[in-house]
mmCIF file of C-alpha atoms in Angstrom:
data_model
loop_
_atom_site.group_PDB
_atom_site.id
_atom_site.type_symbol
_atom_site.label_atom_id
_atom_site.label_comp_id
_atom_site.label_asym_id
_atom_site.label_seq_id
_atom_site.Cartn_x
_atom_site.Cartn_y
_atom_site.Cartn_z
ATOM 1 C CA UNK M 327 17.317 -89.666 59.119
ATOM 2 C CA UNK M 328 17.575 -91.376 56.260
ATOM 3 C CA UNK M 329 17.970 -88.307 52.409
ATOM 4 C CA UNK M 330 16.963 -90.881 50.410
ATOM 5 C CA UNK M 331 13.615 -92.894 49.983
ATOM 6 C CA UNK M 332 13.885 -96.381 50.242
ATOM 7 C CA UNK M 333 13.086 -97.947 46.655
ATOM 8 C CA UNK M 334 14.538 -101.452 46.774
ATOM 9 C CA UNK M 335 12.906 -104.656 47.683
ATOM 10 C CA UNK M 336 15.685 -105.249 50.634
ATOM 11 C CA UNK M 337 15.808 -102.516 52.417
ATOM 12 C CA UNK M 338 12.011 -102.360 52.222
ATOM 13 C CA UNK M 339 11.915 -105.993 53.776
ATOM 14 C CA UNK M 340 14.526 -105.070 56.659
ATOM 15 C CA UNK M 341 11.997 -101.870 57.353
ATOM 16 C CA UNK M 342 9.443 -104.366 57.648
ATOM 17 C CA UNK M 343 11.695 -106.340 60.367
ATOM 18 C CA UNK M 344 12.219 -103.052 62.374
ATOM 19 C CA UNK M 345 8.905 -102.056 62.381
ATOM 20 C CA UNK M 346 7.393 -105.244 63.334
ATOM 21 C CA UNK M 347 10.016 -104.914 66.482
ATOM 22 C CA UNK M 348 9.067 -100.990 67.551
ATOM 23 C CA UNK M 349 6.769 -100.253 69.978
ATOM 24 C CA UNK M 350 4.738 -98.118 67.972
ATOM 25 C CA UNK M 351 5.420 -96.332 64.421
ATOM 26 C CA UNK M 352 4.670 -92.936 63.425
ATOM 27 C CA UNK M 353 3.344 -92.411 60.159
ATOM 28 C CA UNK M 354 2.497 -90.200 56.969
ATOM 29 C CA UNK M 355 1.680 -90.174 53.709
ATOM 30 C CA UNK M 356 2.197 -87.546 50.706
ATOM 31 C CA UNK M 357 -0.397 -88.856 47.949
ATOM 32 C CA UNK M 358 -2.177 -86.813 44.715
ATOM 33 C CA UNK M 359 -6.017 -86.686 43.995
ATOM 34 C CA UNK M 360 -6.468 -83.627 42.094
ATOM 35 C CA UNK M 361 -7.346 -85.660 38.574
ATOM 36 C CA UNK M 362 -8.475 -88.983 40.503
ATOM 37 C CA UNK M 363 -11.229 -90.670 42.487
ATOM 38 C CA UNK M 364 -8.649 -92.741 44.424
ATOM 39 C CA UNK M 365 -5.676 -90.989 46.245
ATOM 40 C CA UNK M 366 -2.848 -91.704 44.256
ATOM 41 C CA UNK M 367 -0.026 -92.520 47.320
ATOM 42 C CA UNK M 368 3.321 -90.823 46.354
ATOM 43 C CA UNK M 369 5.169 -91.089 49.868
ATOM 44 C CA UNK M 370 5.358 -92.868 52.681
ATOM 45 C CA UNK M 371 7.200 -91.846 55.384
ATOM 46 C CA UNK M 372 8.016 -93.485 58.945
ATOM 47 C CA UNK M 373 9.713 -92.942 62.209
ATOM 48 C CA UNK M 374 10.247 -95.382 64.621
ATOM 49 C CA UNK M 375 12.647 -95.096 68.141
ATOM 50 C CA UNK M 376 15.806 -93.543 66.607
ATOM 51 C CA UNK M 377 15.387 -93.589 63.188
ATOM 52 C CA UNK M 378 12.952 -91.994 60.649
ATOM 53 C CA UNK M 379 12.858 -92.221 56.970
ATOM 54 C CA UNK M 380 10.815 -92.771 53.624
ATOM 55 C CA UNK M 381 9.490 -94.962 51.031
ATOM 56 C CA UNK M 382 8.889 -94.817 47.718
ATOM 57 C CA UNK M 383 5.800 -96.233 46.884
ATOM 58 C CA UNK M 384 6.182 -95.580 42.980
ATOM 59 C CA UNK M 385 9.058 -97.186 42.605
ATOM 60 C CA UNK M 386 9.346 -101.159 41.641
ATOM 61 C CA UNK M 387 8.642 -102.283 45.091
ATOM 62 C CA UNK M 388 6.665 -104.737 46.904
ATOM 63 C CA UNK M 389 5.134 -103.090 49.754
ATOM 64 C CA UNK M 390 3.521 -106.185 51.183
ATOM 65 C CA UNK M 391 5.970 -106.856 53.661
ATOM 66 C CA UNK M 392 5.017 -103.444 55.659
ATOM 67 C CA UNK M 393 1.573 -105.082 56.477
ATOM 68 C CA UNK M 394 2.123 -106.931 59.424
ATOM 69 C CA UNK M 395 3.866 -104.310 61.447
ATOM 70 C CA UNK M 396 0.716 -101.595 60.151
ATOM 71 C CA UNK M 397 -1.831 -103.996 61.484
ATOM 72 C CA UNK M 398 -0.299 -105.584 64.101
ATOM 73 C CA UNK M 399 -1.695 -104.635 67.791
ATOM 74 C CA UNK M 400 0.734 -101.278 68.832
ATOM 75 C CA UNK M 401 0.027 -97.971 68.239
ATOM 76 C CA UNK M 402 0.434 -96.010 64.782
ATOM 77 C CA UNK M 403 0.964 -92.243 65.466
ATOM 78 C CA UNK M 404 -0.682 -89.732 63.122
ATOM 79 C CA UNK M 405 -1.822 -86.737 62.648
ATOM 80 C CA UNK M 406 -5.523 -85.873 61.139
ATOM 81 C CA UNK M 407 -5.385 -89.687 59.855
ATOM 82 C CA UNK M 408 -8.832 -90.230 58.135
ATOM 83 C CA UNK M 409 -6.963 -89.581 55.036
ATOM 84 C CA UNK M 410 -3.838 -90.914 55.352
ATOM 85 C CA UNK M 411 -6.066 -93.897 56.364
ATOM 86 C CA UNK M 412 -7.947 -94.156 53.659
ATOM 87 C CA UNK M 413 -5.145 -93.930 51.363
ATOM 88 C CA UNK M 414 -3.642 -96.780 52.911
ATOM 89 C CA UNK M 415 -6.224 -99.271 52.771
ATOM 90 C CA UNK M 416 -6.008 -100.462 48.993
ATOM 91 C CA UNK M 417 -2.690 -101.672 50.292
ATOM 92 C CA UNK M 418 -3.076 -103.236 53.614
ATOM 93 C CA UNK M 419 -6.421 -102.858 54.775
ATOM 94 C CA UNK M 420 -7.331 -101.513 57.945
ATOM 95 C CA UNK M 421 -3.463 -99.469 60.057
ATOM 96 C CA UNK M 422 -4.749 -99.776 63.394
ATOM 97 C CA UNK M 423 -4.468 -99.174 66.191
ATOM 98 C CA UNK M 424 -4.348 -95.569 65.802
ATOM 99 C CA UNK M 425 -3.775 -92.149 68.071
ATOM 100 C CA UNK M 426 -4.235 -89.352 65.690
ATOM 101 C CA UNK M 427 -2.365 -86.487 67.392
ATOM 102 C CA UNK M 428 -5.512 -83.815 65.965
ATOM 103 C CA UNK M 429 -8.684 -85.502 67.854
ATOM 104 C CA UNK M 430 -6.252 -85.536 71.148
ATOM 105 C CA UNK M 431 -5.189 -82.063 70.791
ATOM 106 C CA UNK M 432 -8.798 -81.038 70.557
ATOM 107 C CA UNK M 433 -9.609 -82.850 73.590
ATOM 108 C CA UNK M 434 -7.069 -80.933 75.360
ATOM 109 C CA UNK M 435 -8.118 -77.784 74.136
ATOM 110 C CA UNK M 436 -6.356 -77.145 70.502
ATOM 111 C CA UNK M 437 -8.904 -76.297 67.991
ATOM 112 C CA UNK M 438 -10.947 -79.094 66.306
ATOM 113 C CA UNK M 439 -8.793 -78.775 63.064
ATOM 114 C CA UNK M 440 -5.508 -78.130 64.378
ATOM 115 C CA UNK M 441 -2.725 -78.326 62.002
ATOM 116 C CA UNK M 442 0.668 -80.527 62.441
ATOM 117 C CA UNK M 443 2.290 -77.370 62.081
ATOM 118 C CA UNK M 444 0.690 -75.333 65.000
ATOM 119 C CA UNK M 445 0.137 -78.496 67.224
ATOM 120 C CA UNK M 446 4.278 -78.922 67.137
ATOM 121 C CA UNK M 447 4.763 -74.851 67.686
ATOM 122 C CA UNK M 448 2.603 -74.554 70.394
ATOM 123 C CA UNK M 449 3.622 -78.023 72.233
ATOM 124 C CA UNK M 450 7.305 -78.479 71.304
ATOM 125 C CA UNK M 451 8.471 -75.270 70.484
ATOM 126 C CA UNK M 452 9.611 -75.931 67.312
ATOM 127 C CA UNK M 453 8.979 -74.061 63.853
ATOM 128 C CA UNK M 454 8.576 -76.218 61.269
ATOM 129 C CA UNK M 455 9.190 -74.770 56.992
ATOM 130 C CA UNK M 456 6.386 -74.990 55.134
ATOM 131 C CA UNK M 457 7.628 -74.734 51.763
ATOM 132 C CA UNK M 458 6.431 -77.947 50.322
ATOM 133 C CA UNK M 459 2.842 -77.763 50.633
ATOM 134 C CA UNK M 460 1.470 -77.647 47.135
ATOM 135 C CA UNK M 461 4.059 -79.601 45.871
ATOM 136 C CA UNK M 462 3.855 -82.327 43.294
ATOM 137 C CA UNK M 463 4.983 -85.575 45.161
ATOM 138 C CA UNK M 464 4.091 -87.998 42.203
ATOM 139 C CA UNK M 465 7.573 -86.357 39.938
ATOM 140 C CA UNK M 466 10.927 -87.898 40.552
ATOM 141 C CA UNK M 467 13.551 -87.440 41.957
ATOM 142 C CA UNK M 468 12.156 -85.790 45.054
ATOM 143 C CA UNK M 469 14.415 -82.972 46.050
ATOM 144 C CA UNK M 470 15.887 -82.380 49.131
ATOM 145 C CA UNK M 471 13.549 -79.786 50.878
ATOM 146 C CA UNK M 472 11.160 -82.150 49.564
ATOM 147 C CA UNK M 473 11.969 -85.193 51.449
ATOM 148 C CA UNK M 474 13.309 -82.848 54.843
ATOM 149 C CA UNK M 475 10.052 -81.726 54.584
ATOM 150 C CA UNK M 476 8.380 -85.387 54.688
ATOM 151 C CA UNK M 477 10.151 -86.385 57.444
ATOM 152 C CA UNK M 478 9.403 -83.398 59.459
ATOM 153 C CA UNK M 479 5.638 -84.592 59.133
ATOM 154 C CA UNK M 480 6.834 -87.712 61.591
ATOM 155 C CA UNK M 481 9.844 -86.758 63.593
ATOM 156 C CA UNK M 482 7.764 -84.951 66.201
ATOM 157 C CA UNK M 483 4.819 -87.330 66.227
ATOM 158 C CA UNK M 484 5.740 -89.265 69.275
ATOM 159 C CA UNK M 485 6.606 -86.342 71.283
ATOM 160 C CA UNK M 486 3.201 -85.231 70.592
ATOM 161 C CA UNK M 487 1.775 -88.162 71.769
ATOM 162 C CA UNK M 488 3.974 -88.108 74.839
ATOM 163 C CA UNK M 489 2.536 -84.812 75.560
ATOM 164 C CA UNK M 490 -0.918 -85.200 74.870
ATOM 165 C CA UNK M 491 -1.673 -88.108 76.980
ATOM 166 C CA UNK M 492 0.233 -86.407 79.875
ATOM 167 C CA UNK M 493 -2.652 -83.411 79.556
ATOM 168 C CA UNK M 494 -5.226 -85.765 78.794
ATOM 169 C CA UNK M 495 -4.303 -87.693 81.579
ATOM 170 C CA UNK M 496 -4.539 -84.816 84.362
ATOM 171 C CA UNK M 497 -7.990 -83.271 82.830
ATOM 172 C CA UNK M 498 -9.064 -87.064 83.256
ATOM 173 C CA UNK M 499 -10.110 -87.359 79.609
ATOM 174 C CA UNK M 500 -8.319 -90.472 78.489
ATOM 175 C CA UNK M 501 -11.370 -92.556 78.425
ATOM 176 C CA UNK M 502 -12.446 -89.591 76.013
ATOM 177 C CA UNK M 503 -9.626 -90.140 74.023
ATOM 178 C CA UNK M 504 -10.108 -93.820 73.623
ATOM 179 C CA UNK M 505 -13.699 -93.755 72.569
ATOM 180 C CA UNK M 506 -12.734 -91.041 69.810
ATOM 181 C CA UNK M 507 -10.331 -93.141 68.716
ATOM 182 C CA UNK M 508 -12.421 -96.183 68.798
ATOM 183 C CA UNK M 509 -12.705 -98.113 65.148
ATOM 184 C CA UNK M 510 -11.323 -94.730 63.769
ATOM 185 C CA UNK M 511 -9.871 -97.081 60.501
ATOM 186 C CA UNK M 512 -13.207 -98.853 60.153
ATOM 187 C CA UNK M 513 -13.874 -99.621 56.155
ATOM 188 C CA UNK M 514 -17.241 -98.107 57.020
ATOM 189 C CA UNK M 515 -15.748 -94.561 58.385
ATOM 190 C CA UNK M 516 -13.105 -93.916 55.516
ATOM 191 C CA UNK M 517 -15.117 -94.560 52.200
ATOM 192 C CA UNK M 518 -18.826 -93.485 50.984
ATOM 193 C CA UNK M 519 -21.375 -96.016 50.411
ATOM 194 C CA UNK M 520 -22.926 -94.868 46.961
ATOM 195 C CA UNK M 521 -26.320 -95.419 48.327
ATOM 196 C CA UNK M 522 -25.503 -93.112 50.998
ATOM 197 C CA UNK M 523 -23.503 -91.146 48.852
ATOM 198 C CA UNK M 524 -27.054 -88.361 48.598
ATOM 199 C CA UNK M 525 -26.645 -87.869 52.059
ATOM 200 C CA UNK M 526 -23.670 -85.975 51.636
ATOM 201 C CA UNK M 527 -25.762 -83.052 49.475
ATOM 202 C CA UNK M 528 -27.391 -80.062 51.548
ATOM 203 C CA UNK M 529 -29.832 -79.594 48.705
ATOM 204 C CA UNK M 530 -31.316 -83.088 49.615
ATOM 205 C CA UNK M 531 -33.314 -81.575 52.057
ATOM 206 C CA UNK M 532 -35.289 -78.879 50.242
ATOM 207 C CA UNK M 533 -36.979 -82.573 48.059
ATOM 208 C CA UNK M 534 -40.267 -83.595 47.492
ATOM 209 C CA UNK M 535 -39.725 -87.281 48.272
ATOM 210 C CA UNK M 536 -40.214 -88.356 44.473
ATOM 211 C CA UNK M 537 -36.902 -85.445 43.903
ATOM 212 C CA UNK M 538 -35.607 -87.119 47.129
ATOM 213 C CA UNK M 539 -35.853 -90.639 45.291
ATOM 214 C CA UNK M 540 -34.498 -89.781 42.373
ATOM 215 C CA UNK M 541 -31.050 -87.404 43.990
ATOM 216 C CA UNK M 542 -30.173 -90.916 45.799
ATOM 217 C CA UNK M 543 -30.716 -93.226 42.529
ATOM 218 C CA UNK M 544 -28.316 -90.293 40.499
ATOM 219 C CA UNK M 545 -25.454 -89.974 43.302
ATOM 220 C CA UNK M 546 -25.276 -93.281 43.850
ATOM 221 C CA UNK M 547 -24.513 -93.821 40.169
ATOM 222 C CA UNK M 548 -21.844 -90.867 39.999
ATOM 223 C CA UNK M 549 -20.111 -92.535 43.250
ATOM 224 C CA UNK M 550 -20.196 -95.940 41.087
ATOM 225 C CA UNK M 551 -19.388 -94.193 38.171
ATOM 226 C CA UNK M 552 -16.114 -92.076 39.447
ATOM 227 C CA UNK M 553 -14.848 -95.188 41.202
ATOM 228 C CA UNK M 554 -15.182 -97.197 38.299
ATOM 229 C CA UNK M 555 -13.234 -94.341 36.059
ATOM 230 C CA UNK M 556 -11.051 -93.203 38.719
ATOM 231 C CA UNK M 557 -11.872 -89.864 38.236
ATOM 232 C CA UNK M 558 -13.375 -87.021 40.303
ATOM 233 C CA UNK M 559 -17.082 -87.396 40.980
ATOM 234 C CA UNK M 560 -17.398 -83.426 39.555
ATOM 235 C CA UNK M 561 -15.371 -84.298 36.558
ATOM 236 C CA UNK M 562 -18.695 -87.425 35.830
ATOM 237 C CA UNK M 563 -21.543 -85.197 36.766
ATOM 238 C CA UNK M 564 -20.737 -81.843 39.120
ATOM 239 C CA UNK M 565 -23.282 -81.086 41.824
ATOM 240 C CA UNK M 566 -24.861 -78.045 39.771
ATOM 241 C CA UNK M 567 -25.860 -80.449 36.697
ATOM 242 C CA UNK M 568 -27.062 -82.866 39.475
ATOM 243 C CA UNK M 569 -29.267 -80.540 41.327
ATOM 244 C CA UNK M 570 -30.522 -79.725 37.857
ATOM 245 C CA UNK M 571 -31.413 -83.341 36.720
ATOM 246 C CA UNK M 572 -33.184 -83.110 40.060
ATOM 247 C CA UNK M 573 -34.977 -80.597 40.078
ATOM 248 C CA UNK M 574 -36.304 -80.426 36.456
ATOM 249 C CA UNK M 575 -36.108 -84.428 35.336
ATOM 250 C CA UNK M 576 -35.794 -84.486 32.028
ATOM 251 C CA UNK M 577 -37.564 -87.554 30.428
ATOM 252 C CA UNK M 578 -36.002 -87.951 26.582
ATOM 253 C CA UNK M 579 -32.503 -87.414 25.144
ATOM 254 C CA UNK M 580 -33.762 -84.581 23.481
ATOM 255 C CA UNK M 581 -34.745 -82.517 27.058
ATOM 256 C CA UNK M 582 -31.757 -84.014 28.228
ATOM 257 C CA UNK M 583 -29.543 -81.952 26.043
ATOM 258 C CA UNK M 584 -30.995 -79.132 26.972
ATOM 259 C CA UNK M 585 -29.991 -79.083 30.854
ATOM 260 C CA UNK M 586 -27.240 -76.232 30.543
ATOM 261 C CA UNK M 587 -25.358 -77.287 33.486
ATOM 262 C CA UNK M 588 -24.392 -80.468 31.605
ATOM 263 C CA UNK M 589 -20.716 -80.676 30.346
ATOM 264 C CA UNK M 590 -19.669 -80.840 26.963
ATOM 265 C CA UNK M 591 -20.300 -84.695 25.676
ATOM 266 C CA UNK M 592 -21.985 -85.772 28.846
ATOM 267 C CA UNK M 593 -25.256 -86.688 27.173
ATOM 268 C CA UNK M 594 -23.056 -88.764 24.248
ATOM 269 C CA UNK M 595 -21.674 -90.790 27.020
ATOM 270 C CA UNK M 596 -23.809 -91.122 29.775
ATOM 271 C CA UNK M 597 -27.160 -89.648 28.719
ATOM 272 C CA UNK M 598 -29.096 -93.331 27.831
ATOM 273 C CA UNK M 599 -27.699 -94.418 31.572
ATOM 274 C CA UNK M 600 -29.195 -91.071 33.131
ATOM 275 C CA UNK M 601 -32.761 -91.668 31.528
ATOM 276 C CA UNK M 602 -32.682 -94.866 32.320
ATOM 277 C CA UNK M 603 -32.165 -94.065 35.898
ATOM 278 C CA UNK M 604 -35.173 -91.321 36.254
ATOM 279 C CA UNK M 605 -37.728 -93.799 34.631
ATOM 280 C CA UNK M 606 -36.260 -96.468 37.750
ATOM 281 C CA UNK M 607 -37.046 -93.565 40.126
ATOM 282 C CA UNK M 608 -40.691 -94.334 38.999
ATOM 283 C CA UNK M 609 -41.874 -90.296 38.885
ATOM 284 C CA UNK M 610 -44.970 -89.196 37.852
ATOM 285 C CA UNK M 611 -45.925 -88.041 34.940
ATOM 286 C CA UNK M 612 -46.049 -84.377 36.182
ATOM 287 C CA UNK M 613 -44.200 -83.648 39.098
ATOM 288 C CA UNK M 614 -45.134 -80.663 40.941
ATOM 289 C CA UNK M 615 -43.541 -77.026 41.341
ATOM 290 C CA UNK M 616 -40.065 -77.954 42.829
ATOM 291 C CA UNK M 617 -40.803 -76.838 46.119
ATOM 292 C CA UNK M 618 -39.299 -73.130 47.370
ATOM 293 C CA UNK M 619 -36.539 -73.326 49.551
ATOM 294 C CA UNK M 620 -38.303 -73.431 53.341
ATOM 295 C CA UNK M 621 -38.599 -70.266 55.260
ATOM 296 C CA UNK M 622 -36.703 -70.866 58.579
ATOM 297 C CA UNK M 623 -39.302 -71.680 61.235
ATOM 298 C CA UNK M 624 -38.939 -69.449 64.103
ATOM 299 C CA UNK M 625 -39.665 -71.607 66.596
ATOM 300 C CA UNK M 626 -36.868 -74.549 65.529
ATOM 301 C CA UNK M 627 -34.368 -71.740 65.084
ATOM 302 C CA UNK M 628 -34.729 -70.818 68.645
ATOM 303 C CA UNK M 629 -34.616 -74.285 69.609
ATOM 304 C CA UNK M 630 -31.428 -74.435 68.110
ATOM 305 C CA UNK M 631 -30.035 -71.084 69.689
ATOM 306 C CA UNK M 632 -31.201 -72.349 73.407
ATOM 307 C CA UNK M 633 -28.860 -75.899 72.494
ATOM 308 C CA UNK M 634 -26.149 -73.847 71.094
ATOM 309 C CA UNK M 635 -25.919 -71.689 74.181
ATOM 310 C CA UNK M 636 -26.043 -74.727 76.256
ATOM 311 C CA UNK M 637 -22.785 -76.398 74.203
ATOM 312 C CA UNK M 638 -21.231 -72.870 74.380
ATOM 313 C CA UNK M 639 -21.186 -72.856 77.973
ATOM 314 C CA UNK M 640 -20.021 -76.319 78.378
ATOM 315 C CA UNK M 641 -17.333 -75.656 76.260
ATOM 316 C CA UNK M 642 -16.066 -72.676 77.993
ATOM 317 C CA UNK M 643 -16.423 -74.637 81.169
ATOM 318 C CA UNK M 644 -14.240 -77.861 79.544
ATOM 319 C CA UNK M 645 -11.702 -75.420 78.291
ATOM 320 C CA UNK M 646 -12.760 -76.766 74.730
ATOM 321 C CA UNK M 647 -14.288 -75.733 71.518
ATOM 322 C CA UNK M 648 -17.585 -76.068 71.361
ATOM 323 C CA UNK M 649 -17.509 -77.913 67.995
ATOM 324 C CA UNK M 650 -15.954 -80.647 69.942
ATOM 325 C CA UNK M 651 -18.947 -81.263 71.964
ATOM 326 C CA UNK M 652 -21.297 -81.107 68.861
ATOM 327 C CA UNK M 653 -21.603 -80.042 65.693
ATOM 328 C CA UNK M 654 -24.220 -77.306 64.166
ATOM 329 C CA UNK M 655 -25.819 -80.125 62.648
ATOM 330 C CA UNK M 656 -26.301 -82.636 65.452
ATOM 331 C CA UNK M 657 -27.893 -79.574 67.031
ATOM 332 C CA UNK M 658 -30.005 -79.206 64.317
ATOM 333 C CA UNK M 659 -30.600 -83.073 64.611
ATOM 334 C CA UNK M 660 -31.731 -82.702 68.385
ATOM 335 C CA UNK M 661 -34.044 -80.104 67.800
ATOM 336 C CA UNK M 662 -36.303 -81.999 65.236
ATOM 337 C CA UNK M 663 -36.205 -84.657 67.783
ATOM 338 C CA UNK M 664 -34.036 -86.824 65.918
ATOM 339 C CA UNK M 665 -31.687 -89.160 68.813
ATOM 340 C CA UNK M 666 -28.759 -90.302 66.688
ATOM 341 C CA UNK M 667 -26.817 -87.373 66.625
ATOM 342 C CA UNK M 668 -23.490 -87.696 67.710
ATOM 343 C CA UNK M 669 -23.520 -85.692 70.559
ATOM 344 C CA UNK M 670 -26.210 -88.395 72.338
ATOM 345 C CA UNK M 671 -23.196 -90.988 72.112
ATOM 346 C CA UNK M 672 -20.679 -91.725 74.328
ATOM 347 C CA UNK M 673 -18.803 -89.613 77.088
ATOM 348 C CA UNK M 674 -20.491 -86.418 75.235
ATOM 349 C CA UNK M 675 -24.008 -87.590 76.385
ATOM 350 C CA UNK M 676 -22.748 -87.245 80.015
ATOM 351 C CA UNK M 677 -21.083 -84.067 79.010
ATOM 352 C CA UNK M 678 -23.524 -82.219 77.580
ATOM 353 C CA UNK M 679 -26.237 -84.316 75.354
ATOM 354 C CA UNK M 680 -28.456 -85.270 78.267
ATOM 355 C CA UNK M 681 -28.858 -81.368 79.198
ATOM 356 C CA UNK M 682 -29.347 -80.833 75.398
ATOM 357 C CA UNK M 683 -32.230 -83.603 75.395
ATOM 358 C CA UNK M 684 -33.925 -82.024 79.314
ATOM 359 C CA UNK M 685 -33.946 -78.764 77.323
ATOM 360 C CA UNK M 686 -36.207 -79.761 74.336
#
């Protein structure tokens, strides 16, 4: 193991040669986001047969060189990768192949959300510190327990693997496996499309469709807008103010200023864009009552119950958590008759989302 993180154009291009040469890499990364849109990557770390160490991203390095071996057709180990993933892909586009040791262990049984931590205790037998988990990886030098730490997060990943696939392989779930893992580091799957970006807001559903026009017209600009900055998507416009805009459109700068939920000097610097979007949305000139929130309908709610009772037993019978198999909201999905619920995909429509659909 190496103490100290690579930092020097050399010995970054020789890791390139060894990688390209291993039959499959395991990989992390240690990045910052608090005060950003964009993950800021701090780390990279790496193990490979025999050897495991880190990079330094922040120092004067070309990292260019790594590509080939984090594209190239053999598999890149990680754990709970969507992240890591998309962290990665301003620098080499798409690391795949990929086994992500989290969506296997749930397959054989972990919980859905298993951490690295657990998944090693409870396979390996080995008790890994924890001391490093709020720590700030952007400051230099990195310390010690910092970087033992990092290296921990690889050392054990193809062991997992190793393990994994054995279980996997006697339940007869591998073919599972591989369609979870299918096109998990599609551009698609990692980042939000600001049109789509309203989807991602519960209160969407309690709109009148002129409210529902104008929440995707405003989210898709504070998307735009944070990318564009860098910055957090609260720190342009939180979801409070937004619901507010919603909900109560105000149509000059003057009504503007008087949405409380606004932060100090939002309307100086983005008020003009803001009314220009809600006369786009095309409202009329008096919207009505924003509708109450919906009672729950008896009848859908007991849908619901009968489909979750169905997944529960299923997943008792799988040896699984019933999460796995579907979701609250795919359940939710089925029930208004919707079909493209996740759940109705796949190895989990012969598992359990054609007796969801017979019991509509």
């Amino acid at each position: 193991m190496s103490a100290v993180p690579l930092s020097d154009q050399p010995a970054v291009s020789a890791l390139a040669q060894r990688l390209a040469e291993a039959p499959w890499i395991a990989l992390d990364t240690e990045f910052l986001r608090e005060r950003t849109y964009r993950a800021q990557l701090c780390l990279l770390q790496f193990a490979l047969p025999g050897e495991a160490l880190c990079v330094d991203p922040l120092a004067a390095v070309e990292l260019a060189p790594l590509r080939p071996a984090l594209t190239a057709n053999r598999p890149k180990i990680l754990h709970a990768a969507r992240q890591d993933l998309e962290v990665l892909w301003p620098l080499f586009g798409a690391v795949a192949p990929v086994f992500d040791t989290q969506i296997a262990a749930a397959l054989a049984g972990f919980p859905a959300q298993v951490g690295y931590s657990e998944l090693v205790r409870q396979v390996l037998g080995v008790t890994l510190e924890k001391g490093q988990t709020r720590t700030d990886w952007s400051k230099r030098p990195l310390s010690a327990a910092q970087l033992h730490y990092a290296i921990d997060d690889v050392i054990h990943l193809a062991a997992l693997r190793d393990a994994l696939l054995e279980k996997l392989d006697q339940l007869g779930r591998l073919a599972w496996l591989d369609e979870d893992l299918h096109d998990l580091a599609r551009e698609d799957r990692l980042f939000v499309d600001p049109d789509k970006a309203h989807a991602r807001l519960r209160f969407g559903g309690e709109l009148d469709p002129d409210r529902a026009r104008l929440l995707q017209l405003l989210a898709a600009w504070r998307e735009r807008r944070a990318a564009d900055k860098d910055r957090p998507r609260s720190w342009i416009l939180d979801d409070a103010a937004l619901r507010s805009l919603v909900l109560q459109p105000p149509r000059s700068a003057a009504a503007l200023a008087q949405v409380t939920e606004l932060a100090p000097g939002f309307v100086e610097r983005s008020g003009s864009a803001i009314l220009r979007l809600i006369e786009e949305a095309g409202l009329p000139s008096r919207l009505p009552p924003p509708a109450a929130r919906p009672r729950p309908d008896p009848e859908l709610q007991a849908r619901i119950k009968r489909l979750a009772s169905i997944v529960q037993r299923r997943a008792t019978e799988l040896g699984v958590v019933a999460e796995l198999l579907a979701t609250r909201r795919d359940l939710e999905s089925i029930a208004r008759g919707d079909s493209d619920a996740e759940v109705l995909q796949g190895w989990r429509l012969d598992v359990v989302g054609a007796e969801l659909l017979a019991a509509q």
